[in-house]
Each structure stands twice: as C-alpha cells, then as structure tokens.
Amino acid sequence: MKKVGVLVGSLRRESYSKKLANNVVTLFPDGYEIECIKIGNLPFYNQDFDDENNVPTEVVDFRNKLGEFDAFLFITPEYNRSVPAVLKNALDTGSRPKTENRWGGKPAAIISQSPGGIGGFGANHHLRQSLTCLNMSVLQQPEAYIGNVATLLDESGSLTNEGTVEFLQKFVAKFVKLIEK
Ligand SMILES: Cc1cc2nc3c(=O)[nH]c(=O)nc-3n(C[C@H](O)[C@H](O)[C@H](O)COP(=O)(O)O)c2cc1C
C-alpha cells in the first residue's frame, strides 16, 4: 500500500481547491491510500522553534505525520500570482531542521486552479521552485492548470466536465508511474 498526502492551499469552506481534491482522490488506483493533511492549524514558522528546541506540538505532529507518506499531491489556488501563505508555511515547517527535511526525496505533483483563465500558473511555478529546493521529484508532464474552475463543478462539488475528469485521470496515472519508479 502506498500513501499519498494531499495538501490544499486554501482554508476557505467552499474552496474550489478542496472540491477538486475530493474529485482527484477518487482517481487513484487500488493499492493507494490518500489522505488530506491539515495545515491550517500550524503557527507561522519561526526558526527559534528549532534553534531553541522549543517546537510547538502542532509542528511536531505535522512533521511526524509527513513521515507516513510516500508522496505528496499539492492542489492550490493562486494568490497574487504566487503560492498562498498557508501552503508556503506548511512547506517551510516541514523543511526544518535542515538535516530533517521531511519532503526530501519524495515524489510530488501540483495541480493549480483558478476561477480565472490562467489556471494559477504563477502559483504552480513558484511552488515548483520551492519543491525543487526541497529535493522533491516533481511530475513535469502533464502540467495541470485548471482554469475557469467554477464552470467545471456542480452544486455538490462534483466535476461535471468530462474532458477535465479524463485529463485528471491521465495526470494521476502519470503521477502513479512516477511514484512506482
Ligand atoms: C488574496 C487573494 C489573491 C488572489 N490572487 C489571485 C491571482 O493572483 N490569480 C488568480 O487567478 N486568482 C486570484 N485570486 C482569486 C482566487 O483564485 C479565488 O479566490 C479562488 O476561489 C481561491 O481558491 P479556493 O476556491 O480554493 O479558495 C486571489 C484571491 C485572494 C483571496
């Protein structure tokens, strides 16, 4: 059994990213366990936590939790053409102390979304930049920029656009191939 952790870059109750995540988790094959990892409870990372050996419980728990996963899937909106702070904070929190980078060596994939047409391109690539620094193997192709997201989901949050479902199914299949490598 492989375990994939999903990190969503939005805390909003009706978040499109969360709705997309709920659809994407159903596209993984048997033998995969998918879990959404909570990041909204983390304090802003402060290097004093580690330098003074005074690490908050939420941070300890989060870092331990990351150890359970074989791979990570990031699903995020774009905030001001970049990565929402809540997601960047989670990355920074899991990356320290430097000798214990919890992300290191693990496969990752990114899906960005937006109600606009550009599909969160800026967030997607800023995130990619950080994941490279964290020594993750990031799925290169296909790239997933889900634009006009509001038109692709129904009232209950299900993806109604067949083309999008097909695309995400292919995306997940490629991600699974990367994980199996
Ligand atoms: C602070 C802030 C900045 C935003 N910046 C962008 C942006 O740069 N590009 C974009 O496409 N949408 C931007 N938006 C709109 C978001 O794409 C939209 O609110 C989206 O629904 C957020 O994702 P969520 O539904 O998962 O919460 C921004 C929204 C907020 C709150």
Coordinates of C-alpha atoms and ligand atoms in Angstrom, one line a residue:
M1 CA 0.0 0.0 0.0
K2 CA 1.3 3.4 -1.0
K3 CA 0.3 6.5 1.0
V4 CA -0.2 9.9 -0.8
G5 CA -0.7 13.0 1.3
V6 CA -2.7 15.8 -0.2
L7 CA -2.0 19.5 0.7
V8 CA -4.6 22.0 -0.2
G9 CA -3.5 25.7 -0.4
S10 CA -6.9 27.1 0.7
L11 CA -8.7 27.2 4.0
R12 CA -11.9 28.5 2.5
R13 CA -15.0 26.5 3.4
E14 CA -16.3 26.3 -0.2
S15 CA -12.8 26.2 -1.7
Y16 CA -12.6 25.1 -5.3
S17 CA -9.2 23.5 -4.5
K18 CA -10.8 21.4 -1.8
K19 CA -13.6 20.4 -4.2
L20 CA -11.0 19.5 -6.8
A21 CA -9.1 17.5 -4.3
N22 CA -12.2 15.5 -3.3
N23 CA -12.6 14.5 -7.0
V24 CA -8.9 13.8 -7.7
V25 CA -8.6 11.4 -4.7
T26 CA -11.1 9.1 -6.3
L27 CA -8.9 8.7 -9.4
F28 CA -6.1 6.8 -7.7
P29 CA -5.9 3.0 -8.4
D30 CA -6.2 0.2 -5.8
G31 CA -3.3 -0.1 -3.6
Y32 CA -3.2 3.7 -2.9
E33 CA -4.4 5.3 0.3
I34 CA -5.0 9.1 0.0
E35 CA -5.2 11.4 3.0
C36 CA -5.7 15.2 3.2
I37 CA -3.2 16.7 5.6
K38 CA -4.3 19.6 7.8
I39 CA -2.2 22.7 7.5
G40 CA -4.5 25.5 8.8
N41 CA -3.6 24.8 12.5
L42 CA 0.2 25.4 12.0
P43 CA 1.7 28.5 13.6
F44 CA 3.8 30.7 11.3
Y45 CA 7.2 29.1 11.2
N46 CA 9.7 30.7 13.4
Q47 CA 13.3 29.5 13.3
D48 CA 13.5 29.9 17.1
F49 CA 11.3 26.8 17.4
D50 CA 14.2 24.7 16.2
D51 CA 17.2 26.8 17.4
E52 CA 15.9 26.9 20.9
N53 CA 14.5 23.4 20.9
N54 CA 11.0 24.7 21.7
V55 CA 8.9 23.2 18.9
P56 CA 5.1 23.7 19.2
T57 CA 3.1 20.5 19.4
E58 CA 1.3 21.2 16.1
V59 CA 4.6 21.4 14.4
V60 CA 5.9 18.2 16.0
D61 CA 2.7 16.4 15.0
F62 CA 2.8 17.8 11.4
R63 CA 6.4 16.8 10.9
N64 CA 5.8 13.3 12.2
K65 CA 2.7 13.0 10.0
L66 CA 4.7 13.8 6.9
G67 CA 6.9 10.8 7.6
E68 CA 3.9 8.5 7.0
F69 CA 3.6 9.4 3.3
D70 CA 5.3 8.0 0.1
A71 CA 4.4 11.0 -2.0
F72 CA 2.6 14.4 -1.9
L73 CA -0.1 16.0 -4.1
F74 CA -0.4 19.8 -3.9
I75 CA -3.7 21.4 -5.0
T76 CA -3.7 25.1 -4.8
P77 CA -5.2 28.4 -5.8
E78 CA -3.0 31.4 -6.8
Y79 CA -2.8 34.3 -4.5
N80 CA -1.3 37.4 -6.1
R81 CA 0.4 35.3 -8.8
S82 CA 2.1 33.1 -6.2
V83 CA 1.6 30.4 -3.6
P84 CA -0.9 31.1 -0.7
A85 CA 1.0 31.8 2.5
V86 CA -0.7 28.9 4.3
L87 CA 0.8 26.4 1.9
K88 CA 4.3 28.0 1.9
N89 CA 4.2 28.0 5.7
A90 CA 3.5 24.2 5.6
L91 CA 6.4 23.7 3.3
D92 CA 8.8 25.7 5.4
T93 CA 7.6 24.0 8.6
G94 CA 8.2 20.5 7.2
S95 CA 11.6 21.5 5.8
R96 CA 13.4 22.2 9.1
P97 CA 15.6 21.4 10.9
K98 CA 17.6 21.3 7.7
T99 CA 19.0 17.9 8.4
E100 CA 15.5 16.5 8.7
N101 CA 13.7 17.9 5.6
R102 CA 10.6 15.8 5.6
W103 CA 9.9 16.4 2.0
G104 CA 13.3 15.3 0.7
G105 CA 13.4 12.6 -2.0
K106 CA 9.7 12.2 -2.2
P107 CA 7.7 12.4 -5.5
A108 CA 5.2 15.3 -5.8
A109 CA 2.6 16.6 -8.2
I110 CA 1.0 20.0 -8.5
I111 CA -2.5 21.0 -9.6
S112 CA -3.2 24.7 -9.6
Q113 CA -6.7 26.1 -10.2
S114 CA -8.4 29.4 -10.6
P115 CA -11.9 30.8 -11.5
G116 CA -9.9 32.9 -14.0
G117 CA -8.5 31.7 -17.3
I118 CA -4.8 31.4 -16.4
G119 CA -5.4 28.5 -14.0
G120 CA -3.0 29.5 -11.3
F121 CA 0.1 29.4 -13.5
G122 CA 2.1 31.7 -11.2
A123 CA 1.3 29.7 -8.1
N124 CA 2.1 26.4 -9.9
H125 CA 5.6 27.5 -10.9
H126 CA 6.5 29.3 -7.7
L127 CA 5.5 26.1 -5.9
R128 CA 7.6 24.1 -8.3
Q129 CA 10.6 26.3 -7.5
S130 CA 10.3 25.5 -3.7
L131 CA 9.7 21.8 -4.3
T132 CA 12.9 21.6 -6.3
C133 CA 14.8 23.3 -3.4
L134 CA 13.2 20.7 -1.1
N135 CA 14.7 17.9 -3.3
M136 CA 11.3 16.5 -4.4
S137 CA 10.8 14.7 -7.7
V138 CA 8.1 16.8 -9.2
L139 CA 5.9 15.4 -12.0
Q140 CA 6.9 17.5 -15.1
Q141 CA 4.2 16.4 -17.6
P142 CA 1.4 16.8 -17.8
E143 CA 1.1 20.2 -16.2
A144 CA -2.2 20.9 -14.5
Y145 CA -3.6 24.4 -14.7
I146 CA -7.3 24.1 -14.1
G147 CA -8.8 27.4 -15.3
N148 CA -12.4 28.6 -15.1
V149 CA -12.9 26.1 -12.3
A150 CA -16.3 27.4 -11.3
T151 CA -17.8 26.2 -14.6
L152 CA -16.4 22.7 -14.1
L153 CA -18.1 21.7 -10.8
D154 CA -21.7 21.2 -9.9
E155 CA -23.5 22.3 -6.8
S156 CA -22.3 19.3 -4.8
G157 CA -18.7 19.9 -5.8
S158 CA -18.5 17.1 -8.4
L159 CA -16.6 17.6 -11.6
T160 CA -19.1 17.6 -14.4
N161 CA -16.8 18.4 -17.3
E162 CA -15.8 15.1 -18.9
G163 CA -12.7 16.4 -20.5
T164 CA -11.4 17.6 -17.2
V165 CA -12.1 14.3 -15.5
E166 CA -10.3 12.5 -18.4
F167 CA -7.3 14.9 -18.1
L168 CA -7.1 14.5 -14.3
Q169 CA -7.3 10.7 -14.7
K170 CA -4.3 10.8 -17.0
F171 CA -2.5 13.2 -14.7
V172 CA -3.0 10.8 -11.8
A173 CA -1.8 7.8 -13.9
K174 CA 1.4 9.6 -14.7
F175 CA 1.9 10.6 -11.1
V176 CA 1.4 7.0 -10.0
K177 CA 4.1 5.9 -12.6
L178 CA 6.5 8.5 -11.0
I179 CA 5.7 7.1 -7.5
E180 CA 6.3 3.5 -8.7
K181 CA 9.7 4.4 -10.1
Ligands
LIG1 C1 -5.5 37.3 -1.6 C2 -6.1 36.7 -2.9 C3 -5.3 36.9 -4.0 C4 -5.7 36.3 -5.2 N1 -4.9 36.4 -6.3 C5 -5.2 35.7 -7.4 C6 -4.3 35.6 -8.5 O1 -3.2 36.0 -8.5 N2 -4.7 34.8 -9.6 C7 -5.9 34.3 -9.7 O2 -6.2 33.6 -10.7 N3 -6.8 34.4 -8.7 C8 -6.5 35.1 -7.6 N4 -7.4 35.2 -6.5 C9 -8.7 34.6 -6.7 C10 -8.7 33.1 -6.3 O3 -8.3 32.4 -7.4 C11 -10.1 32.7 -5.9 O4 -10.5 33.4 -4.7 C12 -10.2 31.2 -5.6 O5 -11.6 30.8 -5.4 C13 -9.3 30.8 -4.4 O6 -9.3 29.3 -4.4 P1 -10.2 28.5 -3.4 O7 -11.6 28.5 -4.0 O8 -9.6 27.1 -3.4 O9 -10.2 29.1 -2.1 C14 -7.0 35.7 -5.3 C15 -7.8 35.6 -4.1 C16 -7.3 36.1 -2.9 C17 -8.2 36.0 -1.7

